PDB file of C-alpha atoms in Angstrom:
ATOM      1  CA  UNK A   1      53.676  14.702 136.159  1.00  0.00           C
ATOM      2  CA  UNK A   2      56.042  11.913 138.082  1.00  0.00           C
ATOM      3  CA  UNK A   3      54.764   9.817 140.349  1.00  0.00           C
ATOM      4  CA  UNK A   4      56.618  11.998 143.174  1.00  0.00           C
ATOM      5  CA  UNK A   5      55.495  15.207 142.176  1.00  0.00           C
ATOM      6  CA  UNK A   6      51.830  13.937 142.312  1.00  0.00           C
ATOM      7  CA  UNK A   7      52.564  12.470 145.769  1.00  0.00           C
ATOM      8  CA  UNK A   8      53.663  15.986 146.869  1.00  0.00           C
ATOM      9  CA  UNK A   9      50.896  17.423 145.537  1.00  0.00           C
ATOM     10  CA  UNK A  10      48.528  15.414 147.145  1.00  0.00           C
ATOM     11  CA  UNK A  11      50.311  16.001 150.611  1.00  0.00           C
ATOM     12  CA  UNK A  12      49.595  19.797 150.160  1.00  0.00           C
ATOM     13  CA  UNK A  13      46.110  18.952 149.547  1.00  0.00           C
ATOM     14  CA  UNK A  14      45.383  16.576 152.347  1.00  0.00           C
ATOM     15  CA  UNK A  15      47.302  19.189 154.761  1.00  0.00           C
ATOM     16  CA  UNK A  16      44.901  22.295 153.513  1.00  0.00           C
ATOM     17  CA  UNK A  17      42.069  20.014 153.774  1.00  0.00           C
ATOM     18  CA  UNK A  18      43.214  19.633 157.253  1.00  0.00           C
ATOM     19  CA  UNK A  19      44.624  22.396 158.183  1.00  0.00           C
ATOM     20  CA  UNK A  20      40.589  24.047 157.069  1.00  0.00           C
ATOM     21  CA  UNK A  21      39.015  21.267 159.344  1.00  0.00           C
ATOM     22  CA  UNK A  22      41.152  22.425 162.419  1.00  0.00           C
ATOM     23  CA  UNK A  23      39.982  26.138 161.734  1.00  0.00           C
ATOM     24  CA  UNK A  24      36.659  24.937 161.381  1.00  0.00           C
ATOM     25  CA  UNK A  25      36.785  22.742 164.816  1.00  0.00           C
ATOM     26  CA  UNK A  26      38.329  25.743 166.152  1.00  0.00           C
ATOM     27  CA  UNK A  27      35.721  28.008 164.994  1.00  0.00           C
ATOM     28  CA  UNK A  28      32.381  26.309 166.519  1.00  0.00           C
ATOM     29  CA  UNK A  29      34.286  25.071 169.822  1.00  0.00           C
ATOM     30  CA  UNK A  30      34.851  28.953 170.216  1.00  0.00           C
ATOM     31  CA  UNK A  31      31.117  29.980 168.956  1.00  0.00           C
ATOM     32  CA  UNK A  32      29.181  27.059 169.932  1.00  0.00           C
ATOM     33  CA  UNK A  33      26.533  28.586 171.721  1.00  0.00           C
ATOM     34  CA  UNK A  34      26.207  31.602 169.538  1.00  0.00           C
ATOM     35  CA  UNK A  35      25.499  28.888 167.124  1.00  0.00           C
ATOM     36  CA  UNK A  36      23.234  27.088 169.148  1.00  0.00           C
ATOM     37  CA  UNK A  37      21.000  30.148 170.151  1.00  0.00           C
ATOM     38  CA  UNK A  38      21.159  31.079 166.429  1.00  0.00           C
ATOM     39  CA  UNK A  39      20.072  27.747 165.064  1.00  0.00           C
ATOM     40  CA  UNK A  40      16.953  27.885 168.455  1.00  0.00           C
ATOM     41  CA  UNK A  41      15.925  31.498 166.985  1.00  0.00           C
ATOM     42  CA  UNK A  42      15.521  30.305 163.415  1.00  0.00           C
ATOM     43  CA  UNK A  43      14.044  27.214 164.228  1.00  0.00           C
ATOM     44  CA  UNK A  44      10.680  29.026 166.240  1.00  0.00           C
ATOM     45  CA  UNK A  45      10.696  31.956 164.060  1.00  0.00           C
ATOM     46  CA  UNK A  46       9.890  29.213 161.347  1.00  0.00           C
ATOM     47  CA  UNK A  47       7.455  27.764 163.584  1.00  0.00           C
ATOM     48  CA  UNK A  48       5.677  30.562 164.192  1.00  0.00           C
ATOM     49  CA  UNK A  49       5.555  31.396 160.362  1.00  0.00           C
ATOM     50  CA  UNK A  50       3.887  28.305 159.705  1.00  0.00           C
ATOM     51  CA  UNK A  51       1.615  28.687 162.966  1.00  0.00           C
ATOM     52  CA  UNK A  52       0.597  32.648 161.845  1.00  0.00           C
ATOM     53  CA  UNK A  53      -0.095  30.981 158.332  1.00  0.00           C
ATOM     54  CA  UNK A  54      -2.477  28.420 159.828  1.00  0.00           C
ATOM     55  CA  UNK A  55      -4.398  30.889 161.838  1.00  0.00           C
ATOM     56  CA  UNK A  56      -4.675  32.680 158.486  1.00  0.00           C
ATOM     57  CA  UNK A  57      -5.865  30.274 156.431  1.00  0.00           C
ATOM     58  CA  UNK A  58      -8.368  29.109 159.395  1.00  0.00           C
ATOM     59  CA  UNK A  59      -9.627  32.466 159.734  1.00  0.00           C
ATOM     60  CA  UNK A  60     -10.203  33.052 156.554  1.00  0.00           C
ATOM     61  CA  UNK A  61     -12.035  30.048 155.876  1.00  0.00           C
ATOM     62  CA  UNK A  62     -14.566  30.618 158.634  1.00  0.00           C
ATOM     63  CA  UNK A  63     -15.029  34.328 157.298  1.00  0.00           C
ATOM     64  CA  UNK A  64     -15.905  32.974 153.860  1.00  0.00           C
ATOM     65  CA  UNK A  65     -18.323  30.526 155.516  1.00  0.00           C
ATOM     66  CA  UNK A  66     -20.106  33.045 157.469  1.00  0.00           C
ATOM     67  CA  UNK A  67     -20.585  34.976 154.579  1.00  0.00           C
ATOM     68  CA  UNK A  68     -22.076  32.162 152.587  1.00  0.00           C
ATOM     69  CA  UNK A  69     -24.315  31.142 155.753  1.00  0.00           C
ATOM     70  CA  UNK A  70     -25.889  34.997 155.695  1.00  0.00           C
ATOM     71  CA  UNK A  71     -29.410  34.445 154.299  1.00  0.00           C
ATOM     72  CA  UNK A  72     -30.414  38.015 154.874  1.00  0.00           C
ATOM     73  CA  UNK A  73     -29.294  41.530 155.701  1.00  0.00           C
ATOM     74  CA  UNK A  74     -29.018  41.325 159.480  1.00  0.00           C
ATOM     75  CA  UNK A  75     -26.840  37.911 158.905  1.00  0.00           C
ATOM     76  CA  UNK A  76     -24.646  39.609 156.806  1.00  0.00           C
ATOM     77  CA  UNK A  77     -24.519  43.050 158.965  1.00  0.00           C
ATOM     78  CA  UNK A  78     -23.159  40.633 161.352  1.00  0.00           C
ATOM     79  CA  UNK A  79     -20.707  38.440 159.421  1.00  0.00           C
ATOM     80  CA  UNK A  80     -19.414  41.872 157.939  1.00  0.00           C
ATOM     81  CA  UNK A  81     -18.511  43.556 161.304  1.00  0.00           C
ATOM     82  CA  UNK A  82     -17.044  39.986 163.027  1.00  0.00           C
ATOM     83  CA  UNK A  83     -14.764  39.722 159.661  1.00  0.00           C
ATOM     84  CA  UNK A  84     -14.263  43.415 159.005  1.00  0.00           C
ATOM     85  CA  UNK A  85     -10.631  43.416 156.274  1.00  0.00           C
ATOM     86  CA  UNK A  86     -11.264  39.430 155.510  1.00  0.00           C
ATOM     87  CA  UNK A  87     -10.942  38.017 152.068  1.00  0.00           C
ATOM     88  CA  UNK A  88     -14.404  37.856 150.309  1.00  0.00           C
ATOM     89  CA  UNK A  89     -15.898  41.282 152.561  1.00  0.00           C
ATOM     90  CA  UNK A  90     -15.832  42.900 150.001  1.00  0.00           C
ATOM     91  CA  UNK A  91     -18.469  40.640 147.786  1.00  0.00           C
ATOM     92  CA  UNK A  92     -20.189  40.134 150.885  1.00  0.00           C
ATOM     93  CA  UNK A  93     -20.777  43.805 150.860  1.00  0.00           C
ATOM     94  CA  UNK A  94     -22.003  44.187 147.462  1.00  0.00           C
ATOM     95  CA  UNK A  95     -24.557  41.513 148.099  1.00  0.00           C
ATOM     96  CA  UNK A  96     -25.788  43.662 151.006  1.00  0.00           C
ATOM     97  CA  UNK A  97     -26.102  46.908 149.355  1.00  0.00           C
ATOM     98  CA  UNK A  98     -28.465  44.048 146.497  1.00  0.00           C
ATOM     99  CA  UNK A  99     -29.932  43.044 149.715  1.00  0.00           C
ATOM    100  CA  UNK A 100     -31.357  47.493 150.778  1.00  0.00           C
ATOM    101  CA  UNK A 101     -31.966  47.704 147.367  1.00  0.00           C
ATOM    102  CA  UNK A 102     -33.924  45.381 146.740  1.00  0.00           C
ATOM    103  CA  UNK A 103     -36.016  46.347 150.165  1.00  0.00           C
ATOM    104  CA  UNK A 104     -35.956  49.812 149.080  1.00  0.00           C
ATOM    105  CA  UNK A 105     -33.664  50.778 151.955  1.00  0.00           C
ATOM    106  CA  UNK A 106     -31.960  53.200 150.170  1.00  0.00           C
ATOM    107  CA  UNK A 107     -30.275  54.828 152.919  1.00  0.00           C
ATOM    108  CA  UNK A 108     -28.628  52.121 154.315  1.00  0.00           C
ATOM    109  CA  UNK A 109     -27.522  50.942 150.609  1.00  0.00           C
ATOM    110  CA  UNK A 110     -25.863  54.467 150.610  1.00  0.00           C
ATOM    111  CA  UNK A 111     -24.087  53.876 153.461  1.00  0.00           C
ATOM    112  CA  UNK A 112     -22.727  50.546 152.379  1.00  0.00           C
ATOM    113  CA  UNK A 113     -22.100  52.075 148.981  1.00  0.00           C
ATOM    114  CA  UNK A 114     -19.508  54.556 151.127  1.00  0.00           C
ATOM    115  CA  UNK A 115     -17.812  52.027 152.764  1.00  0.00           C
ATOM    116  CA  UNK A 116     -16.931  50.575 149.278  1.00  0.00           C
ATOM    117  CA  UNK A 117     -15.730  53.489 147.695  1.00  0.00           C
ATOM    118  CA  UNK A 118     -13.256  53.680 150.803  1.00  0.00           C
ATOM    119  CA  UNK A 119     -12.475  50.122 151.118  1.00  0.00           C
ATOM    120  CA  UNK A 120      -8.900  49.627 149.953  1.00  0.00           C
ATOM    121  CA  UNK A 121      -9.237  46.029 148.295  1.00  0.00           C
ATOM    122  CA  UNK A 122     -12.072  47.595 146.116  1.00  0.00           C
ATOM    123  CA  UNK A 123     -10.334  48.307 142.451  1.00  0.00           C
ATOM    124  CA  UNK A 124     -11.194  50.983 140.231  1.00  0.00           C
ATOM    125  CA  UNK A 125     -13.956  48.921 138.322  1.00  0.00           C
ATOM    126  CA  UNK A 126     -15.940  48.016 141.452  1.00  0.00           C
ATOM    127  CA  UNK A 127     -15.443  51.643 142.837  1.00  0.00           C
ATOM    128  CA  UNK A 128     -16.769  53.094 139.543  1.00  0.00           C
ATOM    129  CA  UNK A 129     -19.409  50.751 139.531  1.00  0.00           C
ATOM    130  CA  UNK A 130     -20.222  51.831 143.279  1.00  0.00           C
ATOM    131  CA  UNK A 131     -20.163  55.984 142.299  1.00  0.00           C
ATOM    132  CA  UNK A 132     -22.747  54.951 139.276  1.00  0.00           C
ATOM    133  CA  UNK A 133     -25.050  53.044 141.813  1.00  0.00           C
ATOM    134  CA  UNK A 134     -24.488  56.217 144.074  1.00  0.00           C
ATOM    135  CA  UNK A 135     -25.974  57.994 141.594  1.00  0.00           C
ATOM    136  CA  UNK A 136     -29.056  56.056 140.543  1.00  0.00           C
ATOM    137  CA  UNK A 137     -30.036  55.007 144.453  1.00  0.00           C
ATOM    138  CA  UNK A 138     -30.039  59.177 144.848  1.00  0.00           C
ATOM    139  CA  UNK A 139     -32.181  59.718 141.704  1.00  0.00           C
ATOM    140  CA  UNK A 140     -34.317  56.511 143.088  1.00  0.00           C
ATOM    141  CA  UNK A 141     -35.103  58.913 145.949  1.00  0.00           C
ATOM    142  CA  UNK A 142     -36.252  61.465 144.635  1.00  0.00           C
ATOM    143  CA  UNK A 143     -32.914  63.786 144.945  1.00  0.00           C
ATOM    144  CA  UNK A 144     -32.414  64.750 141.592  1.00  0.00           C
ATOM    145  CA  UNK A 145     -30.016  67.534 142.483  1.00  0.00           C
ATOM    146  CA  UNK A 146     -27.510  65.507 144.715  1.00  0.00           C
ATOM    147  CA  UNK A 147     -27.789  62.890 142.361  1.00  0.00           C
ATOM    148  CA  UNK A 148     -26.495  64.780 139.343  1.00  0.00           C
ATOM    149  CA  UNK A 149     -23.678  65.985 141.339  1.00  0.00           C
ATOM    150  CA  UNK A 150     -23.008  62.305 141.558  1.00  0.00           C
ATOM    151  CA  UNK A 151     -23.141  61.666 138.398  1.00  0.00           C
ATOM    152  CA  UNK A 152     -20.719  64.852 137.462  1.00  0.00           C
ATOM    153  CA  UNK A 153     -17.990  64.256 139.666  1.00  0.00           C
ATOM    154  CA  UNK A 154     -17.782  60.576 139.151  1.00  0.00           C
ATOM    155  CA  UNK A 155     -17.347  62.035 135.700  1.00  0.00           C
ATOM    156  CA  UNK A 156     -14.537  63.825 136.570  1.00  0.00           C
ATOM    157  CA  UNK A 157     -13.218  60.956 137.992  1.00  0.00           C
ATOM    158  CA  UNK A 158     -10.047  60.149 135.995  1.00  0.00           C
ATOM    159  CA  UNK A 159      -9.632  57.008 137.798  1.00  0.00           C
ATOM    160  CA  UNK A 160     -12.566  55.717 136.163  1.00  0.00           C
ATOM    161  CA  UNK A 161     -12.432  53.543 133.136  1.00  0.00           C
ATOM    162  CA  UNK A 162     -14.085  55.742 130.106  1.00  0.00           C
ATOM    163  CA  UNK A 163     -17.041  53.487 130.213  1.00  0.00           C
ATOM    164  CA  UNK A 164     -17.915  54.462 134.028  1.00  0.00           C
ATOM    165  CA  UNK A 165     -17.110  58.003 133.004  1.00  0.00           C
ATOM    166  CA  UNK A 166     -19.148  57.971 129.953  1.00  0.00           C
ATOM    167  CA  UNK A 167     -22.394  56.566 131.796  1.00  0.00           C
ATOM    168  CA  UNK A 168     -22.096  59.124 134.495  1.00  0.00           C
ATOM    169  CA  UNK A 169     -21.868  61.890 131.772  1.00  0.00           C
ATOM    170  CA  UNK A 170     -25.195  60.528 130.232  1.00  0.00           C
ATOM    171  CA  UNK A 171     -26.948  60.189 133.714  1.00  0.00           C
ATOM    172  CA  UNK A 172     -25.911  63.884 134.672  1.00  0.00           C
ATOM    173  CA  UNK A 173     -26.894  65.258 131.691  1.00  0.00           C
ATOM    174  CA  UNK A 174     -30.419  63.549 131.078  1.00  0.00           C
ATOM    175  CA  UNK A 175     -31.106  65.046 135.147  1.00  0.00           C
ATOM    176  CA  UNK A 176     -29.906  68.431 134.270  1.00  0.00           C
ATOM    177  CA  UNK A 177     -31.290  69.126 131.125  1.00  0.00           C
ATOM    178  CA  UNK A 178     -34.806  70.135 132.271  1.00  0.00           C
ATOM    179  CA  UNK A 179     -33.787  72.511 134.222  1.00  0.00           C
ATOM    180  CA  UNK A 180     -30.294  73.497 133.599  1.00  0.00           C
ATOM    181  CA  UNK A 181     -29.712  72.865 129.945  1.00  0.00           C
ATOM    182  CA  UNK A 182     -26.280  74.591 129.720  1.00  0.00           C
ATOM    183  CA  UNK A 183     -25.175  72.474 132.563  1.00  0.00           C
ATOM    184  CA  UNK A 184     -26.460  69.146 130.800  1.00  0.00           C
ATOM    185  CA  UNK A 185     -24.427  70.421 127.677  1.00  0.00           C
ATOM    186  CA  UNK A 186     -21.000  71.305 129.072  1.00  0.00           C
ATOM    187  CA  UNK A 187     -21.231  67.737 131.133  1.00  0.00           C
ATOM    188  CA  UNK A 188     -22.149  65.992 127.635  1.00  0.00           C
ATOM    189  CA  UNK A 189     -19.353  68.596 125.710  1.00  0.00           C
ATOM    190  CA  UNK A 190     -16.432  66.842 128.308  1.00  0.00           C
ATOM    191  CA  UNK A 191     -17.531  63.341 127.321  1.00  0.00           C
ATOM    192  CA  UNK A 192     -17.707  64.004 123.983  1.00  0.00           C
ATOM    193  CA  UNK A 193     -13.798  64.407 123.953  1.00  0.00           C
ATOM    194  CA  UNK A 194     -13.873  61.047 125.797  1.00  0.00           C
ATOM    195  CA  UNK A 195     -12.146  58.217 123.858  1.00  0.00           C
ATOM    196  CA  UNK A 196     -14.674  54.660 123.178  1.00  0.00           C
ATOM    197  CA  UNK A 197     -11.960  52.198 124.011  1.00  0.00           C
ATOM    198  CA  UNK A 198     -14.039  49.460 125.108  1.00  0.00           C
ATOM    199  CA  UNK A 199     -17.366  48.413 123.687  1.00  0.00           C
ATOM    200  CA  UNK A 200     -19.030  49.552 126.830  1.00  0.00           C
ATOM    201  CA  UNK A 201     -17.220  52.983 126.336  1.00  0.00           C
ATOM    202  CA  UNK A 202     -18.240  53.165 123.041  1.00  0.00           C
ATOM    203  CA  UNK A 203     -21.622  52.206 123.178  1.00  0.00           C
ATOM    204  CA  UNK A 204     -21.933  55.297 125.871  1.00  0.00           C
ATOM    205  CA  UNK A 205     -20.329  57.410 123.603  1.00  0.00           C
ATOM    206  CA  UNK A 206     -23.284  57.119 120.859  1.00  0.00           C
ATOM    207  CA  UNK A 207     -25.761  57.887 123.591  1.00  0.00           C
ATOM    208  CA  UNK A 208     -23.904  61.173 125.105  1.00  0.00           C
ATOM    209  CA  UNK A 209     -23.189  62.068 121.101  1.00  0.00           C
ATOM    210  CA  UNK A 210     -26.928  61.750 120.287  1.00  0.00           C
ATOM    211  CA  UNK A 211     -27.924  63.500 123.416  1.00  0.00           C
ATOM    212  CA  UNK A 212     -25.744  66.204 122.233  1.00  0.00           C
ATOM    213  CA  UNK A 213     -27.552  66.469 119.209  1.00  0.00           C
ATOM    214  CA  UNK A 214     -30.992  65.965 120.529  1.00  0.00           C
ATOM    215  CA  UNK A 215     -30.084  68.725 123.324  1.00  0.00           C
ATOM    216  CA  UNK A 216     -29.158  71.271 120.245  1.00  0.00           C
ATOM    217  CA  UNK A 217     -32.392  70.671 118.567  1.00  0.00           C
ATOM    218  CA  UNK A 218     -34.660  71.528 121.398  1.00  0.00           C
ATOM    219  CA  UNK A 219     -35.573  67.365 121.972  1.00  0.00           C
ATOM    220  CA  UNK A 220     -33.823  67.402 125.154  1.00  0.00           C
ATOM    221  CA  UNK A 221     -34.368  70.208 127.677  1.00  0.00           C
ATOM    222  CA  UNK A 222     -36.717  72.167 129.291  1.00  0.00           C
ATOM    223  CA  UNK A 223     -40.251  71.723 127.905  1.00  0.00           C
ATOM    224  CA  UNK A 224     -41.713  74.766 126.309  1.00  0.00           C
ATOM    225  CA  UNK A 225     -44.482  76.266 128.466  1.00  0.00           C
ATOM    226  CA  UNK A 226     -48.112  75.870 126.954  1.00  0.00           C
ATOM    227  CA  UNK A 227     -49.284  79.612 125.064  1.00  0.00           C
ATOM    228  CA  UNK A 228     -52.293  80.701 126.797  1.00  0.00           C
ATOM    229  CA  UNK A 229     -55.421  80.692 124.578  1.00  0.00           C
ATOM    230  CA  UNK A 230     -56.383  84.507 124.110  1.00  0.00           C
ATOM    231  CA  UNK A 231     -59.682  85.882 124.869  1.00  0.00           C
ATOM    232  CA  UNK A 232     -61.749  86.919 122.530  1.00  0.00           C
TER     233      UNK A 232
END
């Protein structure tokens, strides 16, 4: 390429580049306060992003220190309803239900147990773990009917882990089996088919198999009724 042609060439480029600019110039002098308004908008919208994440992060850290302040059940009645949805509620909670359990206030540990199950940051594991507890604070109560309902549907449960499901099975069956025998054995004939995938699940697996067996040969079920002595 000649030094003309290259001169040329650059004279095309430098009268793009320019005629671009103009457009350009053109362009903002005609939408300049479009622009403007535009550029305002974004600018609080990202100021109020930052502000809404601030409040956030505040109020979360003053939910997570009134749940570590609460020494006892009526502190942490109080930190749960003034942070009801916050992160860490949900442990908070647990500790409570400890909390009635440990004071034998089974009722209220019921209650709290509800509100888990329902609570929609609560996974499977700590909802399983919840139905089993269900279970045993009913038995602790003396309701050994309602509790092996428990027990059975949390069975049923397929949202459970096997483990959960395999426990519950176990728990049913050693409740029903005085009285309803057949009912202890189709509970303990579903887990059965249950896979062990875990350890836990597998260690529950032996018991429900050996309560199977123990059920067949009379070890595990209603107790026979003492004979009469005859007269003589």
């Amino acid at each position: 390429m000649d030094k003309k042609q290259t001169q040329q060439m650059n004279a095309e480029m430098s009268s793009a580049l320019f005629s671009e600019r103009e457009r350009f110039e053109m362009l903002f002098a005609e939408n300049w306060k479009k622009i403007a308004v535009i550029g305002v908008v974004l600018a609080f919208v990202i100021a109020l992003a930052f502000a809404v994440w601030g409040m956030s992060n505040r109020s979360a850290r003053q939910a997570a220190y009134a749940f570590a302040d609460a020494a006892d059940a009526p502190a942490l009645e109080k930190a749960l309803a003034q942070n009801k949805g916050k992160k860490g509620a949900l442990a908070a909670r647990q500790r409570l239900i400890q909390l009635y359990v440990d004071a034998k206030k089974y009722k209220e540990a019921l209650a709290q147990l509800k509100l888990v199950a329902a609570d929609p940051e609560a996974d499977a594991a700590v909802k399983g773990t919840a139905a089993i507890n269900e279970g045993l604070i009913l038995e602790l109560t003396g309701k050994n009917k309602e509790a092996a309902a428990a027990f059975v549907k949390t069975a049923g449960n397929v949202s459970f882990s096997n483990a959960v499901r395999l426990q519950a099975c176990a728990a049913a069956a050693r409740l029903l089996a005085p009285a309803d025998p057949n009912g202890a054995a189709a509970v303990l004939a579903k887990g059965a088919k249950l896979a062990g995938d875990t350890q836990s699940a597998a260690q529950y697996l032996a018991v429900v198999k050996a309560m199977q067996l123990a059920l067949e040969n009379g070890e595990l079920g209603p107790k026979p009724k003492a004979k009469t002595p005859k007269a003589k």
